[in-house]
Amino acid sequence: MSTKIHALTDALGNPTGFVLSGGQASDLVGADQLLPGLPADALLADKAYDADERVLAVLAAAEVTAVIPPKCNRVVPREYDREGYQARHLIENFFQKLKQYRAIATRYDKLARNFLAGIHLASAGILLA
């Protein structure tokens, strides 16, 4: 049993939203659920989110700047803010803090709702620390 945690964080790396998906599912599954209604001026994401219809078009319609590096197999390379992309380490730092909670790192809970509740609880602890 494997599970992917999709998370949104603010500019300081504090968590703002979570979605769970199957471990073998694409990262775009989380994007489909988290991106609509995104209250931000820019979205920093890795190359897995470089999808024209499912991510970039949604962000353009919401007037959100996409700071996503293009995949190497893209026919027409797309420009992105390289300096802005360097702030993505804040998201990775949040996941490292989240993995310090043993129940999250090893996924003790059998039910997805209990696991998601544990993620919310651990995130609250991260925010308070």
PDB file of N, CA, C and O in Angstrom, residues 23 28 37 41 48 51 53 67 87 113 125:
ATOM      1  N   GLY A  23      -0.202   5.689  -4.841  1.00  0.00           N
ATOM      2  CA  GLY A  23       1.223   5.851  -5.072  1.00  0.00           C
ATOM      3  C   GLY A  23       1.623   5.717  -6.524  1.00  0.00           C
ATOM      4  O   GLY A  23       2.608   6.290  -6.969  1.00  0.00           O
ATOM      5  N   LEU A  28      -0.356  14.690 -11.540  1.00  0.00           N
ATOM      6  CA  LEU A  28      -1.412  15.552 -12.067  1.00  0.00           C
ATOM      7  C   LEU A  28      -2.760  15.285 -11.412  1.00  0.00           C
ATOM      8  O   LEU A  28      -3.637  16.141 -11.438  1.00  0.00           O
ATOM      9  N   GLY A  37      -9.303  27.331  -7.984  1.00  0.00           N
ATOM     10  CA  GLY A  37      -9.510  28.244  -6.859  1.00  0.00           C
ATOM     11  C   GLY A  37      -8.246  28.543  -6.078  1.00  0.00           C
ATOM     12  O   GLY A  37      -8.315  28.952  -4.922  1.00  0.00           O
ATOM     13  N   ASP A  41      -0.512  34.268  -6.584  1.00  0.00           N
ATOM     14  CA  ASP A  41      -0.063  34.975  -7.773  1.00  0.00           C
ATOM     15  C   ASP A  41       0.849  34.111  -8.631  1.00  0.00           C
ATOM     16  O   ASP A  41       0.989  34.344  -9.819  1.00  0.00           O
ATOM     17  N   ALA A  48       7.098  17.501 -13.119  1.00  0.00           N
ATOM     18  CA  ALA A  48       5.958  16.587 -13.257  1.00  0.00           C
ATOM     19  C   ALA A  48       4.670  17.343 -13.551  1.00  0.00           C
ATOM     20  O   ALA A  48       3.725  16.774 -14.101  1.00  0.00           O
ATOM     21  N   ALA A  51       2.262  20.227 -17.731  1.00  0.00           N
ATOM     22  CA  ALA A  51       1.216  19.692 -18.605  1.00  0.00           C
ATOM     23  C   ALA A  51       0.369  20.857 -19.102  1.00  0.00           C
ATOM     24  O   ALA A  51      -0.176  21.620 -18.299  1.00  0.00           O
ATOM     25  N   GLU A  53      -2.664  21.187 -20.808  1.00  0.00           N
ATOM     26  CA  GLU A  53      -4.105  21.284 -20.591  1.00  0.00           C
ATOM     27  C   GLU A  53      -4.483  21.205 -19.118  1.00  0.00           C
ATOM     28  O   GLU A  53      -5.366  21.924 -18.660  1.00  0.00           O
ATOM     29  N   VAL A  67       5.602  28.837 -12.414  1.00  0.00           N
ATOM     30  CA  VAL A  67       7.058  28.753 -12.285  1.00  0.00           C
ATOM     31  C   VAL A  67       7.386  27.260 -12.251  1.00  0.00           C
ATOM     32  O   VAL A  67       7.643  26.675 -11.210  1.00  0.00           O
ATOM     33  N   ALA A  87      13.071  29.151  -4.866  1.00  0.00           N
ATOM     34  CA  ALA A  87      12.315  29.153  -3.606  1.00  0.00           C
ATOM     35  C   ALA A  87      11.540  27.859  -3.396  1.00  0.00           C
ATOM     36  O   ALA A  87      10.926  27.671  -2.348  1.00  0.00           O
ATOM     37  N   ARG A 113      -8.551   8.329   5.239  1.00  0.00           N
ATOM     38  CA  ARG A 113      -9.050   9.474   6.008  1.00  0.00           C
ATOM     39  C   ARG A 113      -8.280   9.637   7.305  1.00  0.00           C
ATOM     40  O   ARG A 113      -8.006  10.753   7.739  1.00  0.00           O
ATOM     41  N   GLY A 125       1.311  20.826  14.006  1.00  0.00           N
ATOM     42  CA  GLY A 125       2.513  20.835  14.857  1.00  0.00           C
ATOM     43  C   GLY A 125       3.664  21.577  14.199  1.00  0.00           C
ATOM     44  O   GLY A 125       4.410  22.297  14.868  1.00  0.00           O
TER      45      GLY A 125
END
